[in-house]
C-alpha cells in the first residue's frame, strides 16, 4: 500500500482562508482589526525565522502584527512589565512569548507565560485555558495539536470511535492532543519514555501521533496497516536536513495517510495561530 500524503500547505491554506474571512467580518461588523503581539527575547535563529513567519502571515490576512524584540539580557521583571503593557493595550488581542526564553530567565518561563491575560493567550498555554480544554469548554487551544485536528477534519478522516495513540506527553502537544482527540470521541492512549512494549501499543492505533522529538523513531513495525500517521516531530539531523519522529519512507508503505516533515504539521501551526487571534478578538468583544 502507498499512503496518501497529507501536505500541510493545502490544509494551512484553507485554515488561513477561513481566518481571513473572519478578520473581514470583524472589520466590517465591529470596526475591529485583530492585533497580535509576538515577544521575542534574544537572538535564537530558529525563533527569528518562526517570528518572521508569523508576522508575514498576519500581514497576509489583514491582522495587525507587532513584533517586540527584547535583548537577551532582559530581566524577568522587564519582560513581565512588557506583558502587562500588552495586556492593557486595547489594540492587541493576542500575545505570544516565543519560546525558548534565554537561559538567564528560562526557569521563570511558567511565571512569565502565566502573566498573559488568558483572553489574549493565543498559545493556549495559560492554566485557565488548559483547564477549559480539560473540562470540555475549550477557548484558546494550543496551535499545533488544534491544527492536527483541523487537518483530520478537512481531510475527511473520521476520529469518532477510533483508537488513537500519542507518543509524547508534552504540555504543548501530547497533553492537549489527548483532550482534543478524546473530545472527538476517540479512545486515546498516551505513551512516553517509560512505556513498556511501546510497539505493541502503537500497533493498535488507527490514528498514531508521534510527538516525542526523536528522529525517525517510529518505524514501520510500530504501525498498523492502514493507520493514519501524524508526525509532529521536527529534528535537525544536519545543517540543512530536517526529519520527523517517523521513518517516513517505510511508514508510507504501511499507513493509509501520513504527514511529511518538512511540509506537514509545521505549516498548520501558524495558520491555527491566526485563527486563535480571531477567536481571542471575538472572546474579548463577546461576539
Ligand atoms: N516555540 C516553538 N513552538 C512554539 C509555540 O507553539 N509557541 C511559542 N510561544 N513558542 C514556540
mmCIF file of N, CA, C and O in Angstrom, residues 125-163:
data_model
loop_
_atom_site.group_PDB
_atom_site.id
_atom_site.type_symbol
_atom_site.label_atom_id
_atom_site.label_comp_id
_atom_site.label_asym_id
_atom_site.label_seq_id
_atom_site.Cartn_x
_atom_site.Cartn_y
_atom_site.Cartn_z
ATOM 1 N N UNK A 125 -1.537 28.283 26.469
ATOM 2 C CA UNK A 125 -0.679 27.673 27.500
ATOM 3 C C UNK A 125 -1.095 28.049 28.921
ATOM 4 O O UNK A 125 -0.648 27.447 29.883
ATOM 5 N N UNK A 126 -1.917 29.103 29.078
ATOM 6 C CA UNK A 126 -2.276 29.566 30.425
ATOM 7 C C UNK A 126 -3.130 28.509 31.142
ATOM 8 O O UNK A 126 -3.998 27.877 30.514
ATOM 9 N N UNK A 127 -2.889 28.301 32.458
ATOM 10 C CA UNK A 127 -3.656 27.279 33.190
ATOM 11 C C UNK A 127 -5.174 27.432 33.050
ATOM 12 O O UNK A 127 -5.888 26.420 33.061
ATOM 13 N N UNK A 128 -5.662 28.654 32.906
ATOM 14 C CA UNK A 128 -7.107 28.841 32.709
ATOM 15 C C UNK A 128 -7.550 28.176 31.403
ATOM 16 O O UNK A 128 -8.567 27.471 31.344
ATOM 17 N N UNK A 129 -6.773 28.367 30.349
ATOM 18 C CA UNK A 129 -7.130 27.767 29.060
ATOM 19 C C UNK A 129 -6.898 26.254 29.051
ATOM 20 O O UNK A 129 -7.657 25.513 28.418
ATOM 21 N N UNK A 130 -5.855 25.809 29.761
ATOM 22 C CA UNK A 130 -5.620 24.360 29.893
ATOM 23 C C UNK A 130 -6.815 23.738 30.618
ATOM 24 O O UNK A 130 -7.355 22.706 30.192
ATOM 25 N N UNK A 131 -7.261 24.384 31.686
ATOM 26 C CA UNK A 131 -8.403 23.886 32.459
ATOM 27 C C UNK A 131 -9.663 23.822 31.618
ATOM 28 O O UNK A 131 -10.419 22.856 31.684
ATOM 29 N N UNK A 132 -9.884 24.844 30.799
ATOM 30 C CA UNK A 132 -11.085 24.853 29.950
ATOM 31 C C UNK A 132 -11.046 23.711 28.945
ATOM 32 O O UNK A 132 -12.071 23.083 28.668
ATOM 33 N N UNK A 133 -9.873 23.450 28.408
ATOM 34 C CA UNK A 133 -9.741 22.347 27.450
ATOM 35 C C UNK A 133 -10.061 21.019 28.136
ATOM 36 O O UNK A 133 -10.803 20.190 27.608
ATOM 37 N N UNK A 134 -9.504 20.833 29.336
ATOM 38 C CA UNK A 134 -9.679 19.560 30.051
ATOM 39 C C UNK A 134 -11.145 19.357 30.464
ATOM 40 O O UNK A 134 -11.656 18.239 30.423
ATOM 41 N N UNK A 135 -11.827 20.441 30.833
ATOM 42 C CA UNK A 135 -13.207 20.291 31.301
ATOM 43 C C UNK A 135 -14.226 20.349 30.160
ATOM 44 O O UNK A 135 -15.432 20.293 30.394
ATOM 45 N N UNK A 136 -13.730 20.484 28.935
ATOM 46 C CA UNK A 136 -14.630 20.354 27.791
ATOM 47 C C UNK A 136 -15.274 21.646 27.342
ATOM 48 O O UNK A 136 -16.275 21.619 26.630
ATOM 49 N N UNK A 137 -14.728 22.819 27.760
ATOM 50 C CA UNK A 137 -15.212 24.066 27.174
ATOM 51 C C UNK A 137 -14.028 24.853 26.627
ATOM 52 O O UNK A 137 -13.675 25.909 27.147
ATOM 53 N N UNK A 138 -13.403 24.310 25.564
ATOM 54 C CA UNK A 138 -12.174 24.909 25.046
ATOM 55 C C UNK A 138 -12.390 26.344 24.574
ATOM 56 O O UNK A 138 -13.409 26.665 23.972
ATOM 57 N N UNK A 139 -11.435 27.214 24.893
ATOM 58 C CA UNK A 139 -11.482 28.601 24.435
ATOM 59 C C UNK A 139 -10.308 28.806 23.476
ATOM 60 O O UNK A 139 -10.473 28.781 22.267
ATOM 61 N N UNK A 140 -9.106 29.003 24.028
ATOM 62 C CA UNK A 140 -7.908 29.122 23.198
ATOM 63 C C UNK A 140 -7.073 27.856 23.404
ATOM 64 O O UNK A 140 -6.669 27.549 24.520
ATOM 65 N N UNK A 141 -6.850 27.133 22.317
ATOM 66 C CA UNK A 141 -6.242 25.800 22.364
ATOM 67 C C UNK A 141 -4.874 25.845 21.684
ATOM 68 O O UNK A 141 -4.728 26.526 20.663
ATOM 69 N N UNK A 142 -3.853 25.153 22.230
ATOM 70 C CA UNK A 142 -2.520 25.174 21.601
ATOM 71 C C UNK A 142 -2.583 24.877 20.092
ATOM 72 O O UNK A 142 -3.290 23.970 19.647
ATOM 73 N N UNK A 143 -1.822 25.685 19.328
ATOM 74 C CA UNK A 143 -1.985 25.733 17.875
ATOM 75 C C UNK A 143 -1.619 24.436 17.158
ATOM 76 O O UNK A 143 -2.301 24.058 16.199
ATOM 77 N N UNK A 144 -0.556 23.763 17.589
ATOM 78 C CA UNK A 144 -0.111 22.590 16.829
ATOM 79 C C UNK A 144 -1.112 21.438 16.932
ATOM 80 O O UNK A 144 -1.573 20.927 15.900
ATOM 81 N N UNK A 145 -1.506 21.027 18.151
ATOM 82 C CA UNK A 145 -2.498 19.960 18.203
ATOM 83 C C UNK A 145 -3.841 20.370 17.598
ATOM 84 O O UNK A 145 -4.482 19.568 16.904
ATOM 85 N N UNK A 146 -4.249 21.628 17.798
ATOM 86 C CA UNK A 146 -5.518 22.078 17.202
ATOM 87 C C UNK A 146 -5.438 22.004 15.676
ATOM 88 O O UNK A 146 -6.408 21.632 15.011
ATOM 89 N N UNK A 147 -4.272 22.321 15.124
ATOM 90 C CA UNK A 147 -4.072 22.244 13.672
ATOM 91 C C UNK A 147 -4.193 20.810 13.171
ATOM 92 O O UNK A 147 -4.738 20.564 12.094
ATOM 93 N N UNK A 148 -3.673 19.861 13.955
ATOM 94 C CA UNK A 148 -3.764 18.440 13.552
ATOM 95 C C UNK A 148 -5.219 18.002 13.471
ATOM 96 O O UNK A 148 -5.620 17.282 12.546
ATOM 97 N N UNK A 149 -6.026 18.430 14.431
ATOM 98 C CA UNK A 149 -7.446 18.051 14.433
ATOM 99 C C UNK A 149 -8.161 18.683 13.232
ATOM 100 O O UNK A 149 -8.930 18.023 12.537
ATOM 101 N N UNK A 150 -7.885 19.973 12.988
ATOM 102 C CA UNK A 150 -8.473 20.658 11.807
ATOM 103 C C UNK A 150 -8.135 19.889 10.538
ATOM 104 O O UNK A 150 -8.971 19.707 9.665
ATOM 105 N N UNK A 151 -6.855 19.474 10.452
ATOM 106 C CA UNK A 151 -6.405 18.766 9.252
ATOM 107 C C UNK A 151 -7.185 17.458 9.069
ATOM 108 O O UNK A 151 -7.640 17.159 7.961
ATOM 109 N N UNK A 152 -7.345 16.698 10.157
ATOM 110 C CA UNK A 152 -8.100 15.438 10.052
ATOM 111 C C UNK A 152 -9.519 15.725 9.588
ATOM 112 O O UNK A 152 -10.057 15.030 8.718
ATOM 113 N N UNK A 153 -10.133 16.767 10.156
ATOM 114 C CA UNK A 153 -11.499 17.134 9.756
ATOM 115 C C UNK A 153 -11.549 17.501 8.267
ATOM 116 O O UNK A 153 -12.404 17.025 7.530
ATOM 117 N N UNK A 154 -10.628 18.369 7.859
ATOM 118 C CA UNK A 154 -10.620 18.833 6.466
ATOM 119 C C UNK A 154 -10.338 17.682 5.501
ATOM 120 O O UNK A 154 -10.816 17.675 4.371
ATOM 121 N N UNK A 155 -9.541 16.698 5.947
ATOM 122 C CA UNK A 155 -9.201 15.560 5.077
ATOM 123 C C UNK A 155 -10.318 14.515 5.084
ATOM 124 O O UNK A 155 -10.226 13.506 4.378
ATOM 125 N N UNK A 156 -11.346 14.755 5.903
ATOM 126 C CA UNK A 156 -12.464 13.806 5.965
ATOM 127 C C UNK A 156 -12.097 12.520 6.686
ATOM 128 O O UNK A 156 -12.681 11.465 6.421
ATOM 129 N N UNK A 157 -11.111 12.582 7.576
ATOM 130 C CA UNK A 157 -10.702 11.386 8.326
ATOM 131 C C UNK A 157 -11.496 11.325 9.629
ATOM 132 O O UNK A 157 -11.439 12.244 10.451
ATOM 133 N N UNK A 158 -12.259 10.249 9.774
ATOM 134 C CA UNK A 158 -13.135 10.058 10.943
ATOM 135 C C UNK A 158 -12.290 9.843 12.214
ATOM 136 O O UNK A 158 -11.297 9.120 12.188
ATOM 137 N N UNK A 159 -12.676 10.480 13.307
ATOM 138 C CA UNK A 159 -11.979 10.305 14.589
ATOM 139 C C UNK A 159 -12.863 9.500 15.554
ATOM 140 O O UNK A 159 -12.371 8.677 16.333
ATOM 141 N N UNK A 160 -14.158 9.731 15.474
ATOM 142 C CA UNK A 160 -15.136 9.123 16.395
ATOM 143 C C UNK A 160 -14.976 7.606 16.462
ATOM 144 O O UNK A 160 -15.010 6.926 15.437
ATOM 145 N N UNK A 161 -14.784 7.094 17.675
ATOM 146 C CA UNK A 161 -14.713 5.643 17.861
ATOM 147 C C UNK A 161 -13.365 5.012 17.530
ATOM 148 O O UNK A 161 -13.159 3.825 17.752
ATOM 149 N N UNK A 162 -12.435 5.815 17.000
ATOM 150 C CA UNK A 162 -11.137 5.269 16.601
ATOM 151 C C UNK A 162 -10.198 5.089 17.796
ATOM 152 O O UNK A 162 -10.335 5.780 18.813
ATOM 153 N N UNK A 163 -9.244 4.180 17.678
ATOM 154 C CA UNK A 163 -8.164 4.053 18.654
ATOM 155 C C UNK A 163 -7.060 5.030 18.270
ATOM 156 O O UNK A 163 -6.501 4.929 17.180
#
